[in-house]
XYZ file of C-alpha atoms in Angstrom:
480
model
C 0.830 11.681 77.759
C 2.532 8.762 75.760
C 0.674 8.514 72.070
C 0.642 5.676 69.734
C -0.811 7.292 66.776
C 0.195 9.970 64.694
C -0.940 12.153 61.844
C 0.702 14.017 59.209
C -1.266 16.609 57.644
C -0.702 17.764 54.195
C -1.913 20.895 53.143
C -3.521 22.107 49.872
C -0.610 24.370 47.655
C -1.532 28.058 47.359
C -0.165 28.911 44.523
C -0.319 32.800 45.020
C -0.334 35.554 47.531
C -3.348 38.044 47.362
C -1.493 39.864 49.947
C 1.513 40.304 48.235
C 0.376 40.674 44.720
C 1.011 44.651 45.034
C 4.611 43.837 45.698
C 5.364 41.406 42.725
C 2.693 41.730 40.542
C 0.321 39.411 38.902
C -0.016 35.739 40.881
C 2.263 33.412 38.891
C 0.460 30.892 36.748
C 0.269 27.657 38.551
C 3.185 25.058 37.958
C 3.255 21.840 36.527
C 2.919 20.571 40.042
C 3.420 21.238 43.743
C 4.669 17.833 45.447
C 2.207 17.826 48.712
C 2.750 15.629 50.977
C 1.516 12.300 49.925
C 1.173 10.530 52.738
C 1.042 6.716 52.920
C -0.232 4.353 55.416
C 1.930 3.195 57.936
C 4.115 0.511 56.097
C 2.236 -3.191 57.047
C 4.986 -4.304 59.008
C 4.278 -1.863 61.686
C 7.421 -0.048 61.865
C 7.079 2.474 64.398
C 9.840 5.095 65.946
C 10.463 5.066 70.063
C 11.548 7.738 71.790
C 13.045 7.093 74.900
C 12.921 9.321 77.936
C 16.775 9.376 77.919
C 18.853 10.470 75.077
C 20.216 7.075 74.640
C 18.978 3.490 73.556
C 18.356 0.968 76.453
C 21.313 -1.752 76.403
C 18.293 -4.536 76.780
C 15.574 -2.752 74.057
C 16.624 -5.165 71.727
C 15.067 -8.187 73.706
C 12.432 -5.970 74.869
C 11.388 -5.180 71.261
C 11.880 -9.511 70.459
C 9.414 -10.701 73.051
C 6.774 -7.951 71.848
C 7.086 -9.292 68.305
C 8.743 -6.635 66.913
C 12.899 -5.937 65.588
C 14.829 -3.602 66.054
C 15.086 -1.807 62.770
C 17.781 1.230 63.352
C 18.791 2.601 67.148
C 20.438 6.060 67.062
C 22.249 5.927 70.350
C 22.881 9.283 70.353
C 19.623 11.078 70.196
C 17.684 8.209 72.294
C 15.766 7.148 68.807
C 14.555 3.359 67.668
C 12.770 2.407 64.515
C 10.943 -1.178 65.324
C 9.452 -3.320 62.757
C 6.604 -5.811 63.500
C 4.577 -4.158 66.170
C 0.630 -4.499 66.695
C -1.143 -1.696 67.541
C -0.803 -3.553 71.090
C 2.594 -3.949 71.377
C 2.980 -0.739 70.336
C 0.699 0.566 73.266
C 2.243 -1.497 75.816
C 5.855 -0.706 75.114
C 4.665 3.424 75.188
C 3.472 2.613 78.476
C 7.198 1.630 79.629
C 8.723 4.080 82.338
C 11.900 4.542 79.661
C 10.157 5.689 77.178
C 8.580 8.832 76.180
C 6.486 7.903 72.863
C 5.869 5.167 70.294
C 4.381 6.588 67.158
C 3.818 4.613 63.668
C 6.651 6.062 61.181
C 4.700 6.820 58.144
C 5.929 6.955 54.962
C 5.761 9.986 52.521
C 7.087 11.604 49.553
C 9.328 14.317 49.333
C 7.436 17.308 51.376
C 9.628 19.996 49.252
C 10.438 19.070 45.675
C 11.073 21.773 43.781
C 8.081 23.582 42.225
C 8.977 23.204 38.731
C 9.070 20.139 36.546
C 9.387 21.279 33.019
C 12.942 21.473 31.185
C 14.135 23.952 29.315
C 13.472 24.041 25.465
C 16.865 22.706 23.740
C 17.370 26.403 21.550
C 17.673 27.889 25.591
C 20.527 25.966 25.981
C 24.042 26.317 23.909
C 25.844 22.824 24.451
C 29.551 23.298 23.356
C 32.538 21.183 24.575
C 33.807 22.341 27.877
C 37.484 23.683 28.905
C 39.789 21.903 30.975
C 39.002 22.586 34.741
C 41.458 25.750 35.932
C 42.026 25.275 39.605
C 42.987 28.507 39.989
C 39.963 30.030 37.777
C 37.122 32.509 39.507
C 33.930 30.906 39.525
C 32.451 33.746 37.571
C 34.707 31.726 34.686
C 31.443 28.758 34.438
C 29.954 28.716 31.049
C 26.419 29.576 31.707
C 27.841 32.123 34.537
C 26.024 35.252 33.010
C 22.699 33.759 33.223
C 23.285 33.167 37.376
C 21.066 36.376 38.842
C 20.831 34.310 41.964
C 24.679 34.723 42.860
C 25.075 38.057 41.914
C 21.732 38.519 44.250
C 23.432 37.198 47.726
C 27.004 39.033 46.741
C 28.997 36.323 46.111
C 31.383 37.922 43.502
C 32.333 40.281 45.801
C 33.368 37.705 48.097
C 35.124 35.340 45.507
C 37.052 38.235 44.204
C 38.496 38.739 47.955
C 39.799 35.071 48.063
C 36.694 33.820 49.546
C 36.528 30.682 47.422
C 35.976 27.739 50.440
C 38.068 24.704 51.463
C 38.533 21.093 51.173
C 38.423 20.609 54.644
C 34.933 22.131 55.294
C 32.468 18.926 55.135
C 29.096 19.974 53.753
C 26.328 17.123 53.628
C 23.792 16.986 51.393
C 20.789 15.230 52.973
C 19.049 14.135 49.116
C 18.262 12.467 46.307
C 21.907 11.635 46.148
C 24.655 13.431 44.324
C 25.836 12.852 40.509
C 29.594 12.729 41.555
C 30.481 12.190 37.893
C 29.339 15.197 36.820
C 31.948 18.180 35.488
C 31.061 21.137 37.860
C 30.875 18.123 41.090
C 33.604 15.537 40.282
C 36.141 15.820 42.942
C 34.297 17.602 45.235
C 32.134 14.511 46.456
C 33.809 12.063 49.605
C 33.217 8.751 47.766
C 34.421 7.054 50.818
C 32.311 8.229 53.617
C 29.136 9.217 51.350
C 25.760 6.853 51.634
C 22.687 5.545 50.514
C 19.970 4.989 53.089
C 17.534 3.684 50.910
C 17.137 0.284 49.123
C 17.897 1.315 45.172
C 20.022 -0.648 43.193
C 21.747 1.613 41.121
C 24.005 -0.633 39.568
C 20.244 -1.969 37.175
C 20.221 1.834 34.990
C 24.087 2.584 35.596
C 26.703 -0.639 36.225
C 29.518 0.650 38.301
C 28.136 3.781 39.926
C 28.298 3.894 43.865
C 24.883 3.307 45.701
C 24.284 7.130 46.401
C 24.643 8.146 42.568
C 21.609 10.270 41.940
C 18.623 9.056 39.366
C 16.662 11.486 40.155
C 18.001 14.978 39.987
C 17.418 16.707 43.207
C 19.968 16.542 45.093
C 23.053 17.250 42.253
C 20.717 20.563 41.790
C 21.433 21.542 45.742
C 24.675 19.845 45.661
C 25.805 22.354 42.549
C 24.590 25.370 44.601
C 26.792 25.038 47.477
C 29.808 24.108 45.233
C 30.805 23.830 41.379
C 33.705 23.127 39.798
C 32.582 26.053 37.624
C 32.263 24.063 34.700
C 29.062 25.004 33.132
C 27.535 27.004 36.185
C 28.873 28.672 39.527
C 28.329 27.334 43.396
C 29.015 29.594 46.146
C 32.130 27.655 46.823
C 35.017 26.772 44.517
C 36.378 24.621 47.428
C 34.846 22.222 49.615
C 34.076 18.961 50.565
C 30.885 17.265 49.958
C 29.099 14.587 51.760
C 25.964 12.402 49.978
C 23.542 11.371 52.271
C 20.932 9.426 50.116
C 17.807 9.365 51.684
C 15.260 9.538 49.060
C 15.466 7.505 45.208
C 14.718 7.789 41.556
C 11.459 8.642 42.435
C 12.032 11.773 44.835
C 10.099 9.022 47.447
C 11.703 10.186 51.087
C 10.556 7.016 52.998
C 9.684 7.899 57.016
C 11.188 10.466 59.392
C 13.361 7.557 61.003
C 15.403 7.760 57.850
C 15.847 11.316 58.153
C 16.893 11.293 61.661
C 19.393 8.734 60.761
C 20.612 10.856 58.005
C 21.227 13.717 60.565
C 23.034 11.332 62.581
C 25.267 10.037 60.511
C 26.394 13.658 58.717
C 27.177 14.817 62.595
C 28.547 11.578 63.269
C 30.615 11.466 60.220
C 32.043 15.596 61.157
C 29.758 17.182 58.597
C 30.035 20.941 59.662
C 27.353 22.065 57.170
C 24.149 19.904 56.792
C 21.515 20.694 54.310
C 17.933 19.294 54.245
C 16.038 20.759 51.026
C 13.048 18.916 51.893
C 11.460 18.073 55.350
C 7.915 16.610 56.981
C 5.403 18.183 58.689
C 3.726 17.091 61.938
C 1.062 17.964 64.425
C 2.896 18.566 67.701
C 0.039 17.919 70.171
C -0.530 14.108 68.265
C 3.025 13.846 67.451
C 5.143 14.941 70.564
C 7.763 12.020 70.442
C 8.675 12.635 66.723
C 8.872 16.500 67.178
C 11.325 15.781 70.007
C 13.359 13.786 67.864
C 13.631 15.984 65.554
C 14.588 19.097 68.095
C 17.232 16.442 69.734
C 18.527 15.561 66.187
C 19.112 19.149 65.460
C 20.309 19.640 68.861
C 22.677 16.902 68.563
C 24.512 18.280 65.162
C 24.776 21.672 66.492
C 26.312 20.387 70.159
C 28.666 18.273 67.642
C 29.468 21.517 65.357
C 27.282 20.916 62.614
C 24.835 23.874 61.718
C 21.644 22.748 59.745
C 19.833 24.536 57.086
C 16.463 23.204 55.759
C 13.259 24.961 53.714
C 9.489 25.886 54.551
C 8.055 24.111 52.171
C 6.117 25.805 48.610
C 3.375 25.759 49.224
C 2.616 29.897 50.095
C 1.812 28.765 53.499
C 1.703 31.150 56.528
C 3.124 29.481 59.242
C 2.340 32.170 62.068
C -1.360 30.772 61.635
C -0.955 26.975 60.837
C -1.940 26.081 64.722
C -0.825 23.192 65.835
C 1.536 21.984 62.829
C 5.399 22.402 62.454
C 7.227 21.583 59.772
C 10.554 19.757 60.837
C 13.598 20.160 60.791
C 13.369 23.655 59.312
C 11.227 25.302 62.593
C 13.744 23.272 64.846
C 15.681 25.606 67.356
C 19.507 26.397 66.581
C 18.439 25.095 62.323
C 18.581 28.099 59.681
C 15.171 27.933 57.896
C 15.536 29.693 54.483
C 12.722 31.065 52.343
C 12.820 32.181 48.704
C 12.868 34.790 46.490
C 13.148 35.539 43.259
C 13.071 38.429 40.019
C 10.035 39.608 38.901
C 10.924 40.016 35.606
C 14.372 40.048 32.840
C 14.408 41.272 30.119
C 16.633 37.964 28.467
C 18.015 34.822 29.600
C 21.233 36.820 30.687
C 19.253 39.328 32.430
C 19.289 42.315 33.238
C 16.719 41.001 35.954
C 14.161 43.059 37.793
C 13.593 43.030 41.822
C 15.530 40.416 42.357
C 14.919 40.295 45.836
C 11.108 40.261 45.391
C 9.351 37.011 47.922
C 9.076 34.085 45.750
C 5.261 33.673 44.783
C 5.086 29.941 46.229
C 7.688 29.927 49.131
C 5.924 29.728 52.646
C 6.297 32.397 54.963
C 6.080 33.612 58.518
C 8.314 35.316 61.681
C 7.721 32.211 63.751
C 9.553 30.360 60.925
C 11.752 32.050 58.082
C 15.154 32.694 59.453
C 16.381 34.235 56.216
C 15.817 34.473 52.614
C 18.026 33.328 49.376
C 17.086 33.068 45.854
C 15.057 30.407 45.164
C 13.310 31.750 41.736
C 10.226 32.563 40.443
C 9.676 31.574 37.126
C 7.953 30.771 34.427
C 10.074 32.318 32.350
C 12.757 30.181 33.206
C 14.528 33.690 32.651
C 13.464 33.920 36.571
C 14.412 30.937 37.566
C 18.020 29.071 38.797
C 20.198 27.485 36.740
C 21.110 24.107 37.767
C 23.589 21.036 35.689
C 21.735 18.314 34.501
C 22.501 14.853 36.476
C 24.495 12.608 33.964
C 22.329 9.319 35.412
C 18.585 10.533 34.020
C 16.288 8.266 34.490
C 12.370 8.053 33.019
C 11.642 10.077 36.807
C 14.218 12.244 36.237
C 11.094 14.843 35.618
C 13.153 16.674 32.701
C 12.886 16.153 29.421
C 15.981 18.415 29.061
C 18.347 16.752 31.141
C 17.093 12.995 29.674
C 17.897 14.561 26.141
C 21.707 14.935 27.372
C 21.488 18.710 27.426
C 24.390 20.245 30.029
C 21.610 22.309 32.220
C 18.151 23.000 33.223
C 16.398 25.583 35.448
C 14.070 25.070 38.438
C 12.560 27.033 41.091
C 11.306 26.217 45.357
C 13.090 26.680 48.309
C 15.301 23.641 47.429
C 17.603 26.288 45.983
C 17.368 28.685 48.521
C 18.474 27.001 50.982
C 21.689 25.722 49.887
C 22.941 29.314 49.268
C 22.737 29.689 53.073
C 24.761 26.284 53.281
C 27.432 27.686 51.144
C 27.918 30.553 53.064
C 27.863 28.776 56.266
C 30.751 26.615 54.017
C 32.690 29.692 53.597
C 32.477 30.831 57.282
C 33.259 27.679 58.744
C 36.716 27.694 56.626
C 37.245 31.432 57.768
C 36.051 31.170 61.247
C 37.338 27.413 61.749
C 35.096 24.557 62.633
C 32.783 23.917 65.720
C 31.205 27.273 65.693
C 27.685 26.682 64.361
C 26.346 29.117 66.993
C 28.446 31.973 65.554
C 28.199 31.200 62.178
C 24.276 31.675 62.289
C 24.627 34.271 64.545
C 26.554 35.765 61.540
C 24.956 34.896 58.732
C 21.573 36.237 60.487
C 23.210 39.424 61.651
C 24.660 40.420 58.741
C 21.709 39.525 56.060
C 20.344 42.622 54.064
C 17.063 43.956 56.156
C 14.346 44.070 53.501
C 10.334 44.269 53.776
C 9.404 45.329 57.274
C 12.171 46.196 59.716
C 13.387 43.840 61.791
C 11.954 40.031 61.448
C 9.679 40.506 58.280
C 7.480 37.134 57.414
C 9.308 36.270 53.953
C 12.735 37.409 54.771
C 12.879 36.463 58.346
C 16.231 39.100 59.023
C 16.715 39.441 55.703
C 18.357 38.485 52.666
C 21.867 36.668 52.803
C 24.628 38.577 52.067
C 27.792 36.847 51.581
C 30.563 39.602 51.379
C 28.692 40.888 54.195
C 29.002 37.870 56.001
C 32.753 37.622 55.194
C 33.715 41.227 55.835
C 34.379 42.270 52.402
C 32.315 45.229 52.825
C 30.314 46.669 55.596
């Protein structure tokens, strides 16, 4: 049945896990805040998002759309996906009610679904600022200032693999579906396509920083991911030394990710643009039975970038949700089929800021959980301290919702903690795969990185690890 209306639930943040509490001692105190999901009503110029029966936009829509009042907004071709502006609630009904199409449902607007869990800096005596050597090309990234404080890494294997050449490539495209990327900073410049990156959303950058490109980052969010997948190895390590990196703006300075049309075009233009890695730290949650034409969207999205050789890797959410008894709500486009859907973990304890750490591999106290869900698990942290959390460069573009007083001070890094940060291990690895492997094999790159992930908590698919931990020598072969 054809629906005009939808509904996007947000659910309250647990902040801790009775059940687990045996396993990771006390709950956590609660952070500074837990970004829920905000929602907003449908924007007033009814834009709405029609899905057609057929993966593919009607030649004539365009008139169809005019004479109902409305514009054609965006039209993804590929996926069979249009965002119209101007439609009444009865326009709206009577286009749904065309043999073509499958659903028109309002495209609400909403705030970022995943920001990471934790908004306070670091106090300036954590950090030791110091001029920074010249970049070695050839240098291991175990070389990065603030290396020894990078538990996370060290968690997932990575040394192991850099130290058997596994180090990435330029030609591997990963794209970073965000708050933007800080391509000026020392551990990303280089690494970002200024060409083919893009902002989807109306900021002008240019009014805080004249002559940075439109998908410059004023937040922070999406340098933080970006810096996990790959580094320069400046001031901290990435998984890769090597690779290609591909901004995909789709939320501003104020972390605000606008509808789920914007996201689908996102997808859509990493695939169409030959991203073979695409990482969504962030996502929306729907009901399927009242929102059937945007969960299809989202599966055909997904569907599209893996048929096109992209493999996607998104996050839960943190909000300690169990998503094996949510009923009738998914949360998109991490429970997709064929995307990689990454909860977190993190130490339980250190005894410094350079470790050593304790249970590293322990289920992070906020991440959500659940076999119907979690693919696999990566460190994510679990701080306070920020001892257990992940160390991430500051953005060199702060801005007053930046969120960090650290970073706005001009210090070179801050920690943070969510399932943000797990999941762009798993995109680095899928980064180093593709360049071993070659690219258009998303299906046997998940298969691997699934297959070959460490098997911890119950045997088998376990609710917070999914089939386990990454392991990245594993992964690579560089031990069995």
């Amino acid at each position: 049945m054809k629906r005009t209306r939808s509904m996007i639930i947000a659910l309250s943040a647990a902040l801790g896990l009775q059940a687990c509490q045996d396993q990771r001692g006390p709950a956590a105190p609660a952070p500074r805040r837990i970004l829920a999901a905000n929602v907003t009503p449908p924007d007033p110029a009814g834009r709405h998002l029609v899905v057609f029966t057929a993966e593919r936009v009607p030649a004539d829509f365009g008139e169809r759309a005019a004479r109902l009042g409305g514009a054609v907004e965006n039209s993804l071709d590929n996926i069979g996906v249009a965002a119209v502006t101007g439609l009444s609630e009865a326009a709206a009904a009577e286009l749904a009610a065309s043999a073509d199409v499958r659903a028109v449902e309002p495209d609400v607007a909403t705030a970022l679904r995943n920001e990471d869990v934790e908004a306070e800096g670091a106090a300036a005596d954590e950090v030791v600022s110091e001029a920074l050597a010249p970049a070695d090309a050839t240098a291991s990234p175990a070389a990065a200032q603030f290396y020894a404080r990078q538990w996370n890494l060290r968690a997932v294997f990575a040394p192991e693999a850099w130290a058997a050449g596994h180090l990435g490539s330029r030609d591997v495209v990963v794209a970073i579906l965000d708050t933007g990327i800080d391509y000026a900073n020392p551990d990303l410049v280089g690494l970002v396509d200024l060409g083919r990156s893009i902002s989807l959303v109306p900021e002008d950058v240019t009014r805080h920083y004249p002559g940075r490109l439109p998908f410059s980052d004023l937040f922070q969010h999406g340098t933080f991911v970006a810096s996990i997948v790959a580094s320069n190895a400046q001031r901290v390590a990435g998984v890769n030394r090597y690779v290609t990196l591909l901004a995909v703006k789709i939320a501003d300075s104020t972390g605000l990710q606008t509808t789920a049309s914007l996201l689908l075009s996102g997808i859509v233009y990493a695939t169409d643009q030959g991203a073979d890695v695409i990482n969504i730290s962030n996502g929306l949650e729907f009901n399927k039975s009242a929102n059937p034409g945007i969960v299809a969207a989202f599966q055909r999205a997904v569907n599209y970038a893996f048929r096109k050789g992209a493999l996607l890797v998104s996050v839960p959410f943190n909000d300690a949700a169990d998503l094996d008894h949510n009923g009738d709500l998914v949360r998109l486009p991490c429970e997709a089929a064929n995307a990689i859907c990454v909860a977190a973990t993190g130490p339980t304890g250190a005894a410094g800021v350079n470790g050593p750490w304790q249970n590293v591999d322990a289920p992070a106290w906020y991440t959500a959980f659940g076999r119907s869900a979690v693919d696999v698990a990566a460190p994510g942290g679990a701080g306070p301290p920020p001892t257990l959390n992940v160390w991430l460069p500051c953005t060199t573009t702060p801005t007053q919702t930046t969120g960090r007083p650290d970073c706005r001070a001009g210090l070179p890094i801050t920690h943070s903690r969510g399932t943000s940060f797990a999941a762009p291990h798993v995109a680095g690895l899928a980064a180093l795969l593709v360049a071993q492997l070659g690219h258009g094999h998303p299906a046997l790159i998940r298969a691997r990185i699934l297959q070959s992930a460490d098997d911890l908590g119950e045997p088998g698919t376990d609710p917070y690890y999914g089939k386990g931990r990454i392991n990245i020598a594993r992964a690579l072969g560089v031990i069995p």
